[in-house]
Amino acid sequence: MKKLVLATNNRHKIEEIKTLLQDLSLEILTLHDIPNVPPLVENALTFRENAINKARIVHQHAKLPVLSDDSGIEVFYLNMRPGVRSARYAGERATDVQNYEKLLAETRGVAPRRRKARFRSVVAFVGDGYEDLAEGVCEGTLAEAPRGGNGFGYDPIFIPDGYSQTFGELDENIKNRISHRARSLANIKEILKRRLG
Ligand code: IMP
């Protein structure tokens, strides 16, 4: 079975990606399986650069094919903030709750029709002699208060288009059908199959 290393420490992302790639019969490793991985810097200005940087660092170190995801939420009313800073929006060590509470505070009183937001995911796939990128977007609206305990990050305040519940309330199978990550991975799947065949 071919090996693929996921370049992320986020256990929620790992679970989602494993589910979304389960039909490929790969041996999926995480950073816990690779000793002494250098720190994964995420200080670039775009999802693409962050994703490719993370995958390159791990590929150079582990000498195995690597998949990374860089993702976040963009709020139209806030000129697409927090974007690449989603994980650290309320500070370097901020929790998910602190991050989404900051976003809710900044959009308090803003009318529903102006609460448009989207999740974006860029996945980078790096191996010997190749670097591939794919992107996925999930459009929706910001809730006015958090709802539901499923998922992670901004899920309790994000209502995907076509639904009235937040990702925090929706079943994970629904999120895994329509999310930004479901879409970015669907967009890179054929390349993964071809290269790891
Ligand atoms: P990074 O890709 O490690 O920089 O972090 C992505 C951050 O974006 C996460 O810490 C979350 O705050 C947010 N995020 C990304 N994907 C999701 C998602 O599927 N649900 C909720 N929040 C997400």
Coordinates of C-alpha atoms and ligand atoms in Angstrom, one line a residue:
M1 CA 0.0 0.0 0.0
K2 CA 1.4 3.4 -0.9
K3 CA 2.1 5.9 1.9
L4 CA 0.8 9.4 2.2
V5 CA 1.8 11.8 5.0
L6 CA -0.7 14.4 6.1
A7 CA 1.2 17.6 7.0
T8 CA -1.1 18.8 9.8
N9 CA -1.4 18.5 13.6
N10 CA -5.1 19.4 13.5
R11 CA -6.9 16.2 14.6
H12 CA -10.2 17.3 13.1
K13 CA -8.6 17.9 9.7
I14 CA -6.9 14.5 9.9
E15 CA -10.2 12.8 10.6
E16 CA -11.9 14.6 7.8
I17 CA -9.1 14.0 5.3
K18 CA -8.9 10.3 6.2
T19 CA -12.6 9.9 5.7
L20 CA -12.5 11.8 2.4
L21 CA -9.6 9.7 1.0
Q22 CA -10.8 6.3 2.4
D23 CA -11.7 5.0 -1.1
L24 CA -8.0 5.3 -2.3
S25 CA -6.7 2.5 0.0
L26 CA -3.6 4.4 1.0
E27 CA -1.6 4.1 4.2
I28 CA -2.2 7.5 5.7
L29 CA 0.5 8.7 8.1
T30 CA 0.4 11.8 10.2
L31 CA 3.2 14.0 11.7
H32 CA 3.0 11.8 14.9
D33 CA 4.4 9.0 12.8
I34 CA 7.4 11.0 11.6
P35 CA 10.1 11.9 14.2
N36 CA 11.7 15.3 14.4
V37 CA 9.6 17.2 11.8
P38 CA 10.8 20.8 11.6
P39 CA 8.2 23.5 12.6
L40 CA 5.6 24.1 9.9
V41 CA 5.6 27.8 9.4
E42 CA 2.3 29.4 8.3
N43 CA 3.4 33.0 7.9
A44 CA 2.7 33.5 4.1
L45 CA -0.1 35.8 2.8
T46 CA -2.0 33.2 0.8
F47 CA -3.5 29.8 1.4
R48 CA -1.6 28.5 -1.6
E49 CA 1.9 29.5 -0.3
N50 CA 1.1 28.2 3.2
A51 CA -0.1 24.9 1.9
I52 CA 2.9 24.4 -0.4
N53 CA 5.4 25.5 2.2
K54 CA 4.0 23.0 4.8
A55 CA 4.0 20.1 2.3
R56 CA 7.6 20.9 1.1
I57 CA 9.0 21.0 4.6
V58 CA 7.5 17.6 5.5
H59 CA 8.4 16.1 2.1
Q60 CA 12.1 17.2 2.4
H61 CA 12.2 15.7 5.9
A62 CA 10.2 12.5 5.5
K63 CA 11.1 11.7 1.8
L64 CA 7.5 10.5 1.3
P65 CA 4.6 11.9 -0.7
V66 CA 2.9 14.6 1.5
L67 CA -0.5 16.2 1.5
S68 CA -1.2 19.5 3.3
D69 CA -4.3 21.6 3.8
D70 CA -4.3 25.3 4.5
S71 CA -7.7 26.7 5.1
G72 CA -9.8 29.4 6.8
I73 CA -12.9 31.5 6.7
E74 CA -13.4 34.7 4.7
V75 CA -16.1 37.2 5.7
F76 CA -17.2 39.6 3.0
Y77 CA -18.3 42.3 5.5
L78 CA -14.7 42.2 6.9
N79 CA -13.0 42.5 3.5
M80 CA -12.3 38.7 3.6
R81 CA -10.7 38.6 7.0
P82 CA -9.7 36.5 8.9
G83 CA -8.6 34.4 5.8
V84 CA -5.1 33.0 6.3
R85 CA -5.1 34.2 9.9
S86 CA -8.2 32.2 10.9
A87 CA -6.4 29.9 13.3
R88 CA -4.8 32.8 15.1
Y89 CA -7.5 35.5 14.7
A90 CA -7.8 36.3 18.4
G91 CA -4.1 35.8 19.1
E92 CA -1.3 33.4 18.6
R93 CA -2.6 30.9 21.2
A94 CA -6.3 31.6 20.7
T95 CA -8.9 28.9 21.1
D96 CA -11.6 28.1 18.5
V97 CA -14.1 29.8 20.8
Q98 CA -12.1 33.0 21.2
N99 CA -11.6 33.2 17.4
Y100 CA -15.3 32.8 16.5
E101 CA -16.4 35.1 19.4
K102 CA -14.1 37.8 18.0
L103 CA -15.7 37.4 14.6
L104 CA -19.2 37.5 16.1
A105 CA -18.3 40.7 18.0
E106 CA -17.0 42.3 14.8
T107 CA -20.3 41.5 13.0
R108 CA -22.8 42.1 15.8
G109 CA -25.9 43.8 14.4
V110 CA -24.9 43.3 10.8
A111 CA -28.0 42.2 8.8
P112 CA -28.3 38.6 7.6
R113 CA -28.0 39.6 3.9
R114 CA -24.6 41.2 4.7
R115 CA -23.3 38.2 6.7
K116 CA -22.0 36.3 3.6
A117 CA -18.9 34.2 4.3
R118 CA -17.0 31.3 2.8
F119 CA -14.6 28.6 3.8
R120 CA -11.6 28.0 1.6
S121 CA -9.2 25.1 1.5
V122 CA -6.1 24.7 -0.6
V123 CA -4.4 21.3 -0.6
A124 CA -0.9 20.8 -1.7
F125 CA 0.5 17.4 -2.8
V126 CA 4.3 17.3 -2.9
G127 CA 6.5 14.3 -3.8
D128 CA 9.7 13.5 -5.7
G129 CA 9.6 15.8 -8.8
Y130 CA 6.1 17.1 -8.5
E131 CA 4.0 19.7 -6.7
D132 CA 0.3 19.9 -7.2
L133 CA -2.3 22.3 -5.8
A134 CA -6.1 22.2 -5.7
E135 CA -8.7 24.4 -4.1
G136 CA -12.2 24.1 -2.7
V137 CA -14.7 26.7 -1.5
C138 CA -17.9 26.4 0.6
E139 CA -20.2 29.4 0.5
G140 CA -22.5 30.4 3.4
T141 CA -23.6 32.9 6.0
L142 CA -22.4 33.7 9.5
A143 CA -24.8 32.8 12.3
E144 CA -25.5 35.4 14.9
A145 CA -24.6 33.1 17.8
P146 CA -22.8 29.7 18.0
R147 CA -24.9 26.6 17.5
G148 CA -24.0 22.9 17.7
G149 CA -21.0 21.0 19.0
N150 CA -19.9 19.1 15.9
G151 CA -16.8 19.8 13.9
F152 CA -14.2 22.4 15.0
G153 CA -13.0 26.0 14.4
Y154 CA -15.7 28.3 13.0
D155 CA -18.2 25.4 12.3
P156 CA -20.7 26.5 15.1
I157 CA -21.1 30.0 13.4
F158 CA -21.1 28.9 9.7
I159 CA -24.4 28.1 7.9
P160 CA -23.6 26.6 4.5
D161 CA -25.9 27.7 1.6
G162 CA -28.9 25.5 1.2
Y163 CA -29.1 24.7 4.9
S164 CA -30.5 26.4 8.0
Q165 CA -28.2 24.7 10.5
T166 CA -24.6 25.5 11.1
F167 CA -21.8 23.0 10.4
G168 CA -21.7 22.6 14.2
E169 CA -25.3 21.2 14.0
L170 CA -25.1 19.3 10.7
D171 CA -24.1 15.7 10.6
E172 CA -20.5 15.2 9.7
N173 CA -21.5 13.2 6.6
I174 CA -23.2 16.3 5.2
K175 CA -20.2 18.4 6.0
N176 CA -18.0 15.8 4.3
R177 CA -20.1 16.1 1.1
I178 CA -20.2 19.9 0.7
S179 CA -17.3 21.4 2.7
H180 CA -14.4 23.3 1.2
R181 CA -12.1 20.4 2.2
A182 CA -14.4 17.9 0.5
R183 CA -14.1 20.0 -2.7
S184 CA -10.4 20.6 -2.6
L185 CA -9.8 16.9 -2.0
A186 CA -12.2 15.9 -4.8
N187 CA -10.3 18.2 -7.1
I188 CA -6.9 16.6 -6.3
K189 CA -8.1 13.0 -6.1
E190 CA -7.4 12.1 -9.7
I191 CA -3.8 13.4 -9.4
L192 CA -3.3 11.4 -6.2
K193 CA -4.6 8.3 -7.9
R194 CA -2.4 8.8 -10.9
R195 CA 0.8 9.5 -8.9
L196 CA 0.3 6.9 -6.2
G197 CA -1.5 4.5 -8.5
Ligands
IMP1 P1 -4.6 26.3 9.3 O1 -5.0 25.8 7.9 O2 -3.9 25.3 10.1 O3 -3.9 27.6 9.2 O4 -5.9 26.6 10.1 C1 -7.1 26.7 9.6 C2 -8.1 27.4 10.5 O5 -9.2 27.7 9.8 C3 -8.6 26.4 11.6 O6 -7.9 26.5 12.8 C4 -10.0 26.9 11.8 O7 -10.0 28.0 12.6 C5 -10.4 27.4 10.4 N1 -11.0 26.3 9.6 C6 -10.4 25.6 8.5 N2 -11.3 24.7 8.1 C7 -12.3 24.7 8.9 C8 -13.5 23.9 9.0 O8 -13.7 23.0 8.2 N3 -14.4 24.3 9.9 C9 -14.2 25.3 10.8 N4 -13.1 26.0 10.8 C10 -12.2 25.7 9.9

